[in-house]
Amino acid sequence: TQLLEQSPQFLSIQEGENLTVYCNSSSVFSSLQWYRQEPGEGPVLLVTVVTGGEVKKLKRLTFQFGDARKDSSLHITAAQPGDTGLYLCAGIGSFQKLVFGTGTRLLVSP
Amino acid sequence: KAGVTQTPRYLIKTRGQQVTLSCSPISGHRSVSWYQQTPGQGLQFLFEYFSETQRNKGNFPGRFSGRQFSNSRSEMNVSTLELGDSALYLCASSSRTGPLLNEQYFGPGTRLTVT
């Protein structure tokens, strides 16, 4: 069974702080996605990383895929209250099924 | 372009009953996937339908079933409801036609509570 563990589970920070969320697995994934989910809504895709070692930037968010394609990280610079939400990593696993991580709930206070 | 819509948004059922949830994908999308989200187990894949055929299935008991209509709209059914079936059920559509998974667009979900 392919599993994705995220850490930390919860993060409460002040506006302007930096943070990193980690997504780890013992399995190799062909690609990895990051989603953000807000209350009452479904997850929204932020990025897909495909190549080991790949780094992608989306404004203040930086995503990295591990060299061995087993782990990934999301770094947010100067967090804002609008970044509040549930962050989910998801790996494309066997038979093209999406395997979601355990989730990181982020609260950014003004 | 309208997004993925799910009905109803909220549902309360009693143990032993059955329930049917509906999903209308983005226009032109023929692939529809269903997921269950719970605090304990997180987001788990239920099944995927493409052109009225189940293309992929997760590890859920046979009480969970689905179907897709010729207009790509999909329904999922859960029979003999258990307390543990209380969850947010999410539907996602994609333009996927071939073997590789591409971007999925999620609906807002149906919150099912089983009492």
Coordinates of C-alpha atoms in Angstrom, one line a residue:
Chain A
T1 CA 0.0 0.0 0.0
Q2 CA 1.4 3.4 -1.0
L3 CA 1.2 6.0 1.8
L4 CA 2.1 9.6 2.1
E5 CA 2.8 11.1 5.5
Q6 CA 2.6 14.9 5.9
S7 CA 4.2 16.9 8.6
P8 CA 3.4 18.9 10.6
Q9 CA -0.3 18.0 10.9
F10 CA -1.2 21.5 12.2
L11 CA 0.6 24.8 11.9
S12 CA -0.5 28.1 13.4
I13 CA 1.7 31.1 12.6
Q14 CA 1.6 34.9 12.3
E15 CA 1.3 36.8 9.1
G16 CA 4.7 37.3 7.6
E17 CA 6.3 34.1 8.9
N18 CA 7.8 31.5 6.6
L19 CA 6.9 27.8 6.8
T20 CA 7.6 24.4 5.2
V21 CA 5.3 21.4 4.9
Y22 CA 6.8 18.0 4.2
C23 CA 5.3 15.0 2.4
N24 CA 7.1 11.7 2.7
S25 CA 6.7 8.2 1.5
S26 CA 8.6 5.0 1.2
S27 CA 7.2 4.5 -2.3
V28 CA 8.2 6.1 -5.6
F29 CA 5.6 8.2 -7.4
S30 CA 5.7 9.1 -11.1
S31 CA 4.6 12.6 -10.1
L32 CA 3.3 14.4 -7.1
Q33 CA 0.6 17.1 -6.8
W34 CA -0.1 19.7 -4.1
Y35 CA -3.7 20.9 -3.4
R36 CA -5.2 23.5 -1.1
Q37 CA -8.7 22.9 0.4
E38 CA -10.7 25.6 2.1
P39 CA -13.7 24.9 4.3
G40 CA -16.8 23.9 2.4
E41 CA -14.9 23.4 -0.9
G42 CA -13.1 20.7 -2.7
P43 CA -9.3 20.6 -3.1
V44 CA -7.8 22.9 -5.7
L45 CA -4.7 21.9 -7.6
L46 CA -1.7 24.2 -6.9
V47 CA 1.1 22.4 -8.8
T48 CA 2.3 19.1 -10.3
V49 CA 5.9 18.1 -10.0
V50 CA 7.2 15.3 -12.3
T51 CA 11.0 15.2 -12.4
G52 CA 13.1 14.1 -9.4
G53 CA 14.8 17.3 -8.0
E54 CA 12.3 19.6 -9.7
V55 CA 11.6 22.9 -8.1
K56 CA 8.5 25.0 -9.0
K57 CA 7.5 28.4 -7.8
L58 CA 4.1 29.9 -7.6
K59 CA 4.4 33.4 -6.3
R60 CA 5.3 33.0 -2.6
L61 CA 5.0 29.2 -2.7
T62 CA 8.0 26.9 -3.6
F63 CA 7.5 23.2 -4.3
Q64 CA 10.2 20.7 -4.5
F65 CA 10.2 17.0 -5.6
G66 CA 12.8 14.8 -4.0
D67 CA 15.6 13.3 -6.1
A68 CA 14.3 9.8 -5.5
R69 CA 10.6 10.9 -6.2
K70 CA 9.6 9.7 -2.7
D71 CA 9.1 13.0 -1.0
S72 CA 8.2 16.6 -1.6
S73 CA 8.1 19.9 0.3
L74 CA 6.1 23.1 0.1
H75 CA 7.6 26.3 1.4
I76 CA 5.6 29.4 1.9
T77 CA 7.4 32.8 2.2
A78 CA 5.8 35.6 4.2
A79 CA 2.6 33.8 4.8
Q80 CA -0.7 35.7 4.6
P81 CA -4.1 35.0 6.1
G82 CA -5.3 34.1 2.6
D83 CA -2.9 31.1 2.8
T84 CA -5.1 29.5 5.5
G85 CA -6.4 26.1 4.6
L86 CA -5.7 22.4 4.4
Y87 CA -2.7 21.5 2.2
L88 CA -2.7 18.1 0.7
C89 CA 0.0 16.3 -1.3
A90 CA -1.1 13.6 -3.6
G91 CA 1.0 11.1 -5.5
I92 CA 0.0 9.4 -8.7
G93 CA 0.5 5.8 -7.8
S94 CA -0.2 2.4 -9.2
F95 CA -2.8 2.2 -11.9
Q96 CA -2.9 6.0 -12.1
K97 CA -4.8 6.3 -8.8
L98 CA -4.3 9.4 -6.7
V99 CA -2.9 8.7 -3.2
F100 CA -3.5 11.6 -0.9
G101 CA -1.3 12.6 2.0
T102 CA -2.6 12.9 5.6
G103 CA -2.9 16.7 5.2
T104 CA -1.5 19.8 6.9
R105 CA -3.9 22.3 8.4
L106 CA -2.4 25.8 8.2
L107 CA -3.8 28.9 10.1
V108 CA -2.2 32.2 9.4
S109 CA -3.3 34.9 11.8
P110 CA -3.1 38.7 11.0
Chain B
K1 CA -17.3 27.5 -17.8
A2 CA -19.4 26.1 -14.9
G3 CA -17.5 24.0 -12.3
V4 CA -18.2 20.6 -10.9
T5 CA -21.6 20.5 -9.1
Q6 CA -22.7 18.0 -6.5
T7 CA -26.1 17.5 -5.0
P8 CA -27.2 17.4 -2.4
R9 CA -24.6 19.4 -0.4
Y10 CA -25.8 18.0 3.0
L11 CA -27.5 14.8 3.9
I12 CA -28.5 13.1 7.1
K13 CA -29.4 9.4 7.0
T14 CA -30.0 6.6 9.5
R15 CA -27.9 3.4 9.8
G16 CA -29.2 0.7 7.4
Q17 CA -30.6 3.1 4.9
Q18 CA -29.1 3.7 1.4
V19 CA -28.1 7.0 -0.2
T20 CA -27.5 8.3 -3.7
L21 CA -25.2 11.2 -4.4
S22 CA -25.0 13.1 -7.7
C23 CA -22.2 14.8 -9.6
S24 CA -22.3 16.9 -12.8
P25 CA -18.8 17.3 -14.3
I26 CA -17.4 20.2 -16.2
S27 CA -18.8 20.4 -19.6
G28 CA -16.8 18.3 -22.0
H29 CA -15.1 16.2 -19.3
R30 CA -15.8 12.5 -19.6
S31 CA -13.9 11.2 -16.6
V32 CA -15.5 11.4 -13.2
S33 CA -13.8 10.2 -10.0
W34 CA -15.2 9.9 -6.5
Y35 CA -13.4 10.3 -3.2
Q36 CA -14.3 9.9 0.5
Q37 CA -12.8 12.4 3.0
T38 CA -12.8 11.7 6.7
P39 CA -10.8 13.1 9.6
G40 CA -9.4 9.7 10.4
Q41 CA -8.6 8.3 7.0
G42 CA -8.1 11.5 5.0
L43 CA -9.0 11.6 1.3
Q44 CA -9.4 8.1 -0.3
F45 CA -10.1 7.2 -3.9
L46 CA -13.4 5.3 -4.4
F47 CA -13.7 4.8 -8.2
E48 CA -13.4 6.4 -11.6
Y49 CA -15.9 6.3 -14.5
F50 CA -15.2 7.1 -18.1
S51 CA -17.7 6.9 -20.9
E52 CA -20.2 5.0 -18.7
T53 CA -17.6 2.4 -17.6
Q54 CA -15.8 2.0 -14.3
R55 CA -12.2 2.4 -15.2
N56 CA -10.6 2.2 -11.8
K57 CA -11.6 1.2 -8.2
G58 CA -10.3 1.8 -4.8
N59 CA -10.4 -0.5 -1.7
F60 CA -13.9 0.0 -0.5
P61 CA -16.6 -2.7 0.2
G62 CA -19.2 -3.6 -2.4
R63 CA -21.8 -1.4 -0.5
F64 CA -20.2 1.5 -2.4
S65 CA -21.1 1.6 -6.1
G66 CA -21.5 4.1 -8.9
R67 CA -22.5 4.7 -12.4
Q68 CA -22.2 7.2 -15.1
F69 CA -24.7 8.3 -17.7
S70 CA -24.3 9.1 -21.4
N71 CA -24.1 12.8 -20.5
S72 CA -21.1 12.1 -18.2
R73 CA -23.2 12.9 -15.1
S74 CA -22.4 10.4 -12.3
E75 CA -24.1 9.0 -9.3
M76 CA -22.7 7.0 -6.4
N77 CA -24.7 4.9 -4.1
V78 CA -24.0 3.6 -0.6
S79 CA -26.2 0.8 0.7
T80 CA -26.8 -0.4 4.2
L81 CA -25.2 2.7 5.7
E82 CA -22.9 2.4 8.7
L83 CA -21.9 5.1 11.2
G84 CA -18.4 5.0 9.7
D85 CA -19.7 6.1 6.3
S86 CA -20.2 9.6 7.6
A87 CA -17.8 11.7 5.5
L88 CA -17.4 14.3 2.9
Y89 CA -17.9 12.7 -0.6
L90 CA -16.0 14.5 -3.3
C91 CA -16.5 14.2 -7.0
A92 CA -13.8 15.3 -9.5
S93 CA -13.9 15.6 -13.2
S94 CA -11.1 15.7 -15.7
S95 CA -10.5 15.8 -19.4
R96 CA -8.5 12.6 -19.2
T97 CA -9.2 10.2 -22.0
G98 CA -6.0 8.2 -22.2
P99 CA -4.1 6.1 -19.6
L100 CA -2.4 8.9 -17.8
L101 CA -4.1 10.9 -15.0
N102 CA -4.2 14.6 -15.5
E103 CA -5.6 17.6 -13.6
Q104 CA -8.8 16.9 -11.7
Y105 CA -11.3 19.5 -10.8
F106 CA -13.1 18.9 -7.6
G107 CA -16.7 19.8 -6.6
P108 CA -17.6 21.2 -3.2
G109 CA -18.6 17.8 -1.9
T110 CA -21.7 16.2 -0.2
R111 CA -21.5 16.1 3.5
L112 CA -23.1 12.8 4.6
T113 CA -24.0 12.2 8.3
V114 CA -25.1 8.8 9.4
T115 CA -26.9 8.6 12.7

